[in-house]
Coordinates of C-alpha atoms in Angstrom, one line a residue:
X1 CA -34.3 71.7 -41.3
X2 CA -31.5 71.5 -43.9
X3 CA -28.6 69.1 -43.6
X4 CA -26.2 72.0 -42.8
X5 CA -28.5 73.1 -40.0
X6 CA -28.7 69.6 -38.6
X7 CA -24.9 69.3 -38.6
X8 CA -24.5 72.8 -37.0
X9 CA -27.0 71.8 -34.3
X10 CA -25.2 68.6 -33.6
X11 CA -21.8 70.2 -33.2
X12 CA -20.7 72.0 -30.0
X13 CA -21.0 75.8 -29.7
X14 CA -18.1 77.7 -31.2
X15 CA -17.3 75.1 -33.8
X16 CA -17.9 77.5 -36.7
X17 CA -15.3 80.0 -35.4
X18 CA -12.7 77.4 -34.8
X19 CA -13.7 75.7 -38.0
X20 CA -12.9 78.7 -40.1
X21 CA -9.5 79.1 -38.5
X22 CA -8.8 75.4 -38.8
X23 CA -9.8 75.4 -42.4
X24 CA -7.2 78.2 -43.2
X25 CA -4.6 76.3 -41.2
X26 CA -5.4 73.1 -43.0
X27 CA -5.1 74.8 -46.4
X28 CA -1.8 76.3 -45.2
X29 CA -0.4 72.8 -44.6
X30 CA -1.1 71.9 -48.2
X31 CA 0.4 75.1 -49.5
X32 CA 3.4 74.8 -47.3
X33 CA 4.1 71.2 -48.4
X34 CA 3.4 71.9 -52.0
X35 CA 5.7 74.9 -52.1
X36 CA 8.5 72.9 -50.4
X37 CA 7.9 69.9 -52.6
X38 CA 8.1 71.9 -55.8
X39 CA 11.2 73.9 -54.6
X40 CA 13.4 71.6 -52.6
X41 CA 15.6 68.7 -53.8
X42 CA 14.3 65.2 -52.9
X43 CA 16.8 64.7 -50.0
X44 CA 16.0 68.1 -48.6
X45 CA 12.3 67.4 -48.9
X46 CA 12.8 64.2 -47.0
X47 CA 14.5 66.1 -44.2
X48 CA 11.7 68.6 -44.1
X49 CA 9.2 65.8 -44.0
X50 CA 10.8 64.3 -41.0
X51 CA 11.0 67.7 -39.2
X52 CA 7.4 68.4 -40.0
X53 CA 6.5 65.0 -38.6
X54 CA 8.5 65.4 -35.4
X55 CA 6.9 68.9 -34.8
X56 CA 3.4 67.4 -35.4
X57 CA 4.0 64.4 -33.1
X58 CA 6.3 65.4 -30.2
X59 CA 5.4 69.1 -30.3
X60 CA 1.7 68.6 -30.3
X61 CA 2.0 65.6 -28.0
X62 CA 3.7 67.6 -25.3
X63 CA 1.9 70.9 -25.5
X64 CA -1.6 70.2 -26.7
X65 CA -2.3 68.4 -23.3
X66 CA -1.5 71.7 -21.6
X67 CA -4.1 73.4 -23.7
X68 CA -6.6 70.7 -22.9
X69 CA -6.0 70.9 -19.1
X70 CA -6.2 74.7 -19.2
X71 CA -9.4 74.5 -21.2
X72 CA -11.0 72.0 -18.8
X73 CA -10.0 74.0 -15.7
X74 CA -11.0 77.4 -17.1
X75 CA -14.3 76.1 -18.4
X76 CA -15.1 74.9 -14.9
X77 CA -14.1 78.2 -13.3
X78 CA -16.3 80.1 -15.7
X79 CA -19.3 78.0 -14.7
X80 CA -18.5 78.8 -11.0
X81 CA -17.9 82.5 -11.7
X82 CA -14.2 82.3 -10.7
X83 CA -11.3 84.2 -12.5
X84 CA -8.8 82.4 -14.6
X85 CA -5.6 84.6 -14.4
X86 CA -4.0 82.2 -11.9
X87 CA -4.6 79.3 -14.3
X88 CA -2.9 81.3 -17.1
X89 CA 0.2 81.9 -15.0
X90 CA 0.6 78.4 -13.8
X91 CA -0.2 77.0 -17.2
X92 CA 2.5 79.1 -18.8
X93 CA 5.0 78.0 -16.3
X94 CA 4.1 74.4 -16.8
X95 CA 4.4 74.7 -20.6
X96 CA 7.8 76.4 -20.4
X97 CA 9.0 73.7 -18.1
X98 CA 8.0 71.1 -20.7
X99 CA 9.7 73.1 -23.3
X100 CA 13.0 73.1 -21.4
X101 CA 12.7 69.3 -21.2
X102 CA 12.8 69.2 -25.0
X103 CA 15.3 72.0 -25.8
X104 CA 18.1 70.9 -23.4
X105 CA 18.5 67.4 -25.0
X106 CA 18.2 69.0 -28.5
X107 CA 21.1 71.4 -27.6
X108 CA 23.2 68.7 -26.1
X109 CA 22.8 66.1 -28.9
X110 CA 22.2 68.5 -31.8
X111 CA 24.7 66.8 -34.1
X112 CA 23.5 63.3 -33.4
X113 CA 19.9 64.4 -34.1
X114 CA 21.0 66.1 -37.3
X115 CA 22.9 63.0 -38.5
X116 CA 20.0 60.7 -37.8
X117 CA 17.2 62.7 -39.3
X118 CA 18.5 65.6 -41.3
X119 CA 21.5 64.5 -43.3
X120 CA 23.7 66.2 -40.8
X121 CA 22.1 69.7 -41.2
X122 CA 22.2 71.2 -37.6
X123 CA 20.3 74.2 -38.7
X124 CA 17.2 72.1 -38.9
X125 CA 17.7 71.2 -35.2
X126 CA 17.6 74.9 -34.5
X127 CA 14.4 75.2 -36.6
X128 CA 12.9 72.2 -34.7
X129 CA 13.6 74.0 -31.3
X130 CA 12.0 77.2 -32.6
X131 CA 8.9 75.3 -33.7
X132 CA 8.6 73.7 -30.3
X133 CA 8.9 77.1 -28.6
X134 CA 6.1 78.5 -30.7
X135 CA 3.8 75.6 -29.9
X136 CA 4.6 75.9 -26.1
X137 CA 3.4 79.5 -25.9
X138 CA 0.6 79.3 -28.5
X139 CA -1.2 76.3 -26.8
X140 CA -1.3 78.1 -23.4
X141 CA -3.2 81.1 -24.9
X142 CA -5.5 78.8 -26.9
X143 CA -6.4 76.9 -23.8
X144 CA -7.5 80.1 -22.0
X145 CA -9.5 81.3 -25.1
X146 CA -11.3 77.9 -25.5
X147 CA -12.1 77.7 -21.8
X148 CA -13.5 81.2 -21.8
X149 CA -15.6 80.3 -24.8
X150 CA -13.9 83.0 -26.9
X151 CA -13.8 80.8 -30.0
X152 CA -13.8 83.8 -32.3
X153 CA -10.4 84.9 -31.0
X154 CA -9.3 81.2 -31.0
X155 CA -10.3 80.8 -34.6
X156 CA -8.6 84.1 -35.5
X157 CA -5.3 82.9 -34.1
X158 CA -5.5 79.7 -36.1
X159 CA -6.5 81.6 -39.2
X160 CA -3.7 84.1 -38.9
X161 CA -1.2 81.3 -38.3
X162 CA -2.4 79.5 -41.4
X163 CA -2.5 82.7 -43.5
X164 CA 1.0 83.6 -42.6
X165 CA 2.2 80.1 -43.5
X166 CA 0.6 80.4 -46.9
X167 CA 2.1 83.8 -47.6
X168 CA 5.6 83.0 -46.3
X169 CA 5.9 79.5 -47.9
X170 CA 4.5 80.7 -51.2
X171 CA 6.8 83.7 -51.1
X172 CA 9.8 81.5 -50.6
X173 CA 8.7 79.3 -53.6
X174 CA 8.1 82.3 -55.9
X175 CA 11.5 83.8 -54.9
X176 CA 13.1 80.4 -55.8
X177 CA 14.5 80.0 -52.3
X178 CA 15.9 76.4 -52.0
X179 CA 16.9 76.5 -48.3
X180 CA 15.2 73.8 -46.3
X181 CA 15.9 75.9 -43.2
X182 CA 13.8 78.8 -44.6
X183 CA 10.8 76.5 -45.2
X184 CA 11.2 75.0 -41.7
X185 CA 11.4 78.4 -40.1
X186 CA 7.9 79.1 -41.2
X187 CA 6.7 76.7 -38.5
X188 CA 8.2 79.1 -35.9
X189 CA 7.5 82.5 -37.4
X190 CA 3.8 82.1 -38.4
X191 CA 2.4 80.8 -35.0
X192 CA 4.4 83.4 -33.0
X193 CA 3.1 86.3 -35.1
X194 CA -0.4 85.0 -34.9
X195 CA -0.2 84.7 -31.1
X196 CA 1.1 88.3 -30.8
X197 CA -1.9 89.5 -32.9
X198 CA -4.4 87.7 -30.6
X199 CA -2.9 88.1 -27.2
X200 CA -5.2 91.0 -26.0
X201 CA -8.4 88.8 -25.7
X202 CA -6.5 86.4 -23.5
X203 CA -5.5 89.0 -21.0
X204 CA -8.9 90.8 -21.2
X205 CA -10.7 87.6 -20.3
X206 CA -8.2 86.4 -17.7
X207 CA -9.3 88.4 -14.6
X208 CA -8.0 87.6 -11.1
X209 CA -9.4 84.7 -9.2
X210 CA -8.7 82.2 -6.5
X211 CA -5.2 80.7 -6.5
X212 CA -4.8 77.8 -8.9
X213 CA -3.4 74.7 -7.4
X214 CA -0.6 72.9 -9.2
X215 CA -2.5 69.6 -8.5
X216 CA -5.3 70.9 -10.7
X217 CA -3.0 71.1 -13.7
X218 CA -0.6 68.2 -13.2
X219 CA -2.9 65.6 -11.6
X220 CA -3.8 64.1 -15.0
X221 CA -1.2 65.8 -17.1
X222 CA 1.3 62.9 -17.1
X223 CA -1.4 60.6 -18.2
X224 CA -2.6 63.1 -20.8
X225 CA 0.9 63.8 -22.2
X226 CA 1.5 60.1 -22.4
X227 CA -1.8 59.6 -24.3
X228 CA -1.3 62.5 -26.7
X229 CA 2.3 61.6 -27.4
X230 CA 1.3 58.0 -28.2
X231 CA -1.6 59.3 -30.3
X232 CA 0.6 61.5 -32.3
X233 CA 3.2 58.8 -32.7
X234 CA 0.5 56.5 -34.1
X235 CA -0.8 59.0 -36.6
X236 CA 2.7 60.3 -37.7
X237 CA 5.1 57.5 -37.2
X238 CA 4.9 56.1 -40.8
X239 CA 7.2 58.8 -42.1
X240 CA 9.8 58.3 -39.3
X241 CA 9.6 54.5 -39.5
X242 CA 10.3 54.6 -43.2
X243 CA 13.2 56.9 -42.7
X244 CA 14.7 54.7 -40.0
X245 CA 14.1 51.4 -41.7
X246 CA 15.0 52.5 -45.3
X247 CA 17.4 55.3 -44.8
X248 CA 18.1 55.8 -48.5
X249 CA 14.5 55.8 -49.7
X250 CA 14.0 59.5 -49.7
X251 CA 11.3 59.3 -52.4
X252 CA 9.0 57.1 -50.3
X253 CA 9.6 59.3 -47.2
X254 CA 8.6 62.4 -49.0
X255 CA 5.7 60.8 -50.7
X256 CA 4.3 59.3 -47.5
X257 CA 4.2 62.7 -45.7
X258 CA 2.2 64.2 -48.6
X259 CA -0.1 61.1 -48.7
X260 CA -0.7 61.2 -45.0
X261 CA -1.6 64.9 -45.2
X262 CA -4.1 64.2 -48.0
X263 CA -5.6 61.2 -46.2
X264 CA -6.0 63.3 -43.1
X265 CA -8.1 66.1 -44.6
X266 CA -11.0 65.0 -42.4
X267 CA -8.7 65.3 -39.4
X268 CA -8.1 69.0 -40.1
X269 CA -11.9 69.5 -40.2
X270 CA -12.3 67.3 -37.0
X271 CA -9.9 69.7 -35.2
X272 CA -12.6 72.4 -35.7
X273 CA -14.9 70.8 -33.2
X274 CA -12.5 68.8 -31.1
X275 CA -11.6 72.0 -29.1
X276 CA -15.2 73.0 -28.6
X277 CA -16.2 69.4 -27.9
X278 CA -13.8 69.3 -24.9
X279 CA -15.1 72.6 -23.7
X280 CA -18.7 71.4 -24.1
X281 CA -18.0 68.1 -22.3
X282 CA -16.2 69.9 -19.5
X283 CA -19.0 72.4 -19.0
X284 CA -21.6 69.6 -19.0
X285 CA -19.5 67.8 -16.4
X286 CA -19.2 70.9 -14.2
X287 CA -23.0 71.4 -14.4
X288 CA -23.8 67.7 -13.8
X289 CA -25.7 67.5 -17.1
X290 CA -25.4 63.8 -17.7
X291 CA -28.0 63.6 -20.5
X292 CA -26.4 66.6 -22.3
X293 CA -23.0 65.0 -21.9
X294 CA -24.1 61.7 -23.5
X295 CA -26.0 63.5 -26.3
X296 CA -23.0 65.6 -27.2
X297 CA -20.7 62.6 -27.3
X298 CA -23.0 60.5 -29.6
X299 CA -23.5 63.4 -32.0
X300 CA -19.8 64.1 -32.2
X301 CA -19.0 60.4 -32.9
X302 CA -21.7 60.3 -35.6
X303 CA -20.4 63.4 -37.4
X304 CA -16.8 62.2 -37.1
X305 CA -17.5 58.9 -38.7
X306 CA -19.4 60.5 -41.6
X307 CA -16.7 63.0 -42.1
X308 CA -14.0 60.4 -42.1
X309 CA -15.8 58.2 -44.6
X310 CA -16.5 61.0 -47.0
X311 CA -12.9 62.2 -46.9
X312 CA -11.6 58.7 -47.4
X313 CA -13.5 58.2 -50.6
X314 CA -12.1 61.4 -52.0
X315 CA -8.5 60.5 -50.9
X316 CA -8.7 57.1 -52.6
X317 CA -10.1 58.5 -55.8
X318 CA -7.9 61.6 -56.2
X319 CA -4.9 61.0 -54.0
X320 CA -2.6 59.2 -56.4
X321 CA -3.0 61.9 -59.0
X322 CA -2.6 64.8 -56.6
X323 CA 0.7 63.7 -55.1
X324 CA 2.9 64.6 -58.0
X325 CA 0.8 67.4 -59.5
X326 CA 0.0 69.3 -56.4
X327 CA 2.8 68.4 -53.9
X328 CA 5.6 67.6 -56.4
X329 CA 6.0 64.3 -54.5
X330 CA 7.5 61.2 -56.1
X331 CA 4.8 59.2 -57.9
X332 CA 5.3 56.0 -55.9
X333 CA 1.9 55.5 -54.1
X334 CA -1.4 54.2 -55.4
X335 CA -5.1 53.9 -54.5
X336 CA -4.5 51.0 -52.1
X337 CA -2.0 53.0 -50.1
X338 CA -4.6 55.8 -49.7
X339 CA -7.3 53.2 -48.7
X340 CA -5.2 52.0 -45.8
X341 CA -4.3 55.6 -44.7
X342 CA -7.9 56.7 -45.0
X343 CA -9.2 53.8 -42.9
X344 CA -6.6 54.6 -40.3
X345 CA -7.8 58.2 -40.2
X346 CA -11.4 57.3 -39.7
X347 CA -10.6 55.0 -36.8
X348 CA -8.1 57.5 -35.3
X349 CA -10.7 60.3 -35.3
X350 CA -13.2 58.1 -33.5
X351 CA -10.5 57.2 -31.0
X352 CA -9.9 60.9 -30.4
X353 CA -13.6 61.5 -29.7
X354 CA -13.8 58.5 -27.3
X355 CA -10.6 59.8 -25.7
X356 CA -12.3 63.1 -24.9
X357 CA -15.1 61.1 -23.2
X358 CA -12.6 59.2 -21.1
X359 CA -10.7 62.4 -20.1
X360 CA -13.9 64.2 -18.9
X361 CA -15.6 61.2 -17.3
X362 CA -12.8 60.0 -15.0
X363 CA -11.0 57.7 -17.3
X364 CA -7.7 59.5 -18.0
X365 CA -5.7 56.4 -16.9
X366 CA -7.6 54.1 -19.1
X367 CA -7.2 56.5 -22.0
X368 CA -3.4 56.1 -21.7
X369 CA -3.8 52.3 -21.5
X370 CA -5.8 52.4 -24.7
X371 CA -3.0 54.3 -26.6
X372 CA -0.4 51.9 -25.2
X373 CA -2.5 49.0 -26.6
X374 CA -2.6 50.7 -29.9
X375 CA 1.1 51.4 -29.9
X376 CA 1.9 47.7 -29.2
X377 CA -0.2 46.7 -32.2
X378 CA 1.5 49.5 -34.3
X379 CA 5.0 48.2 -33.4
X380 CA 4.0 44.6 -34.0
X381 CA 2.7 45.3 -37.5
X382 CA 5.7 47.6 -38.3
X383 CA 8.1 44.9 -37.4
X384 CA 6.3 42.3 -39.4
X385 CA 7.8 40.8 -42.6
X386 CA 5.4 42.6 -44.9
X387 CA 6.6 44.9 -47.6
X388 CA 7.7 48.2 -46.1
X389 CA 5.0 50.6 -47.3
X390 CA 2.3 48.1 -46.6
X391 CA 3.3 47.5 -43.1
X392 CA 3.7 51.1 -42.1
X393 CA 0.2 51.9 -43.6
X394 CA -1.4 48.8 -42.1
X395 CA 0.2 49.6 -38.8
X396 CA -1.6 53.0 -38.7
X397 CA -5.0 51.4 -39.4
X398 CA -4.5 48.4 -37.0
X399 CA -3.2 50.6 -34.2
X400 CA -6.1 53.0 -34.5
X401 CA -8.6 50.2 -34.6
X402 CA -7.1 48.7 -31.4
X403 CA -7.4 52.1 -29.6
X404 CA -11.0 52.7 -30.7
X405 CA -12.1 49.2 -29.8
X406 CA -10.4 49.3 -26.3
X407 CA -11.9 52.7 -25.5
X408 CA -15.4 51.6 -26.6
X409 CA -15.2 48.6 -24.3
X410 CA -13.9 50.7 -21.4
X411 CA -16.7 53.3 -21.8
X412 CA -19.4 50.6 -21.9
X413 CA -18.1 48.5 -19.1
X414 CA -15.9 50.4 -16.7
X415 CA -16.2 54.1 -16.9
X416 CA -19.3 55.8 -15.5
X417 CA -20.8 58.7 -17.3
X418 CA -21.1 60.5 -14.0
X419 CA -19.4 63.8 -14.7
X420 CA -16.1 64.6 -12.9
X421 CA -15.9 68.1 -11.4
X422 CA -12.7 69.9 -12.0

């Protein structure tokens, strides 16, 4: 059996479809950032970098848990032969409720947010709200598709989203558009158009069934939202921390975002099987397949570690040269910076795999505790007297290590592998 065959066998079913879409979406991130970096002024690029980071942290932190819970519940219903339309309706209502929690404060404090993060440009607050709206609706449909095992449609939505980002951002750059709002609006337009193009499989698969209980969706949602928000904070906070601590260092802010994206290449690939991993673990839990559950978890952790190390070597070797040439970012970071960021990425991905295990084996509360521990370590290092760039990079690695270590100890000592039925 070839190496490719062994890797394919180790990964959960559906990874190839999601992987193809994730690959396109990952490439789109680089094209989008490169187009903006070569077109926008340094201060505008710094504002765009902060907006990108907020969307990736708070947006994903709030709405990805909704997708995860929908995936878990739908996968369990499929095993039992029950319909999922009631889950779709309640999941959509829940996601829109979370969206309102975000949009209302943004509307009330738009000028304050603009002054703090965007050099006073309130149009970027509007763009931020639009990006949140797109995520709120997209993650609901993706949760249904993943739970149903319709990974081809799931991957298609990701691929279309990425393809549109590439076309739109490249088009803006070629046309010489220097509006930061235009580049930010791509984060709204692309996912909404991709969702509209793939909505039919969602409704075709969501037949009627027994009434979904709110308790099913929200029982662990608070814990999951807390965990995901802290996880996204940990992986993205370097850009925001630098902006807040050194408000005038726009060059470092812009360079850090591009460096983080390069160092997190393995994370984009990891996303290809994170979705199918959750569906696989949930299905194993519903079927009571303890051996299959353990085997899937060990294989996922092994592939994740290898992927992270390989990506880290490439980032350290090539990253410093790629920043100015590919992204048009200021040439202010070196190999040591990429080493810290890559180490943080490897540890962060392992923490994400272990978090899936905690979520599906009854440890949602301990998962949140783990991310709290990591956040405490992150804050402590960030507030240390080290040089600014060193402390924000080291904080990422140290926080991720703390989370992965805590989760490993919990899984070994406190959390039973007895599957939890949804």
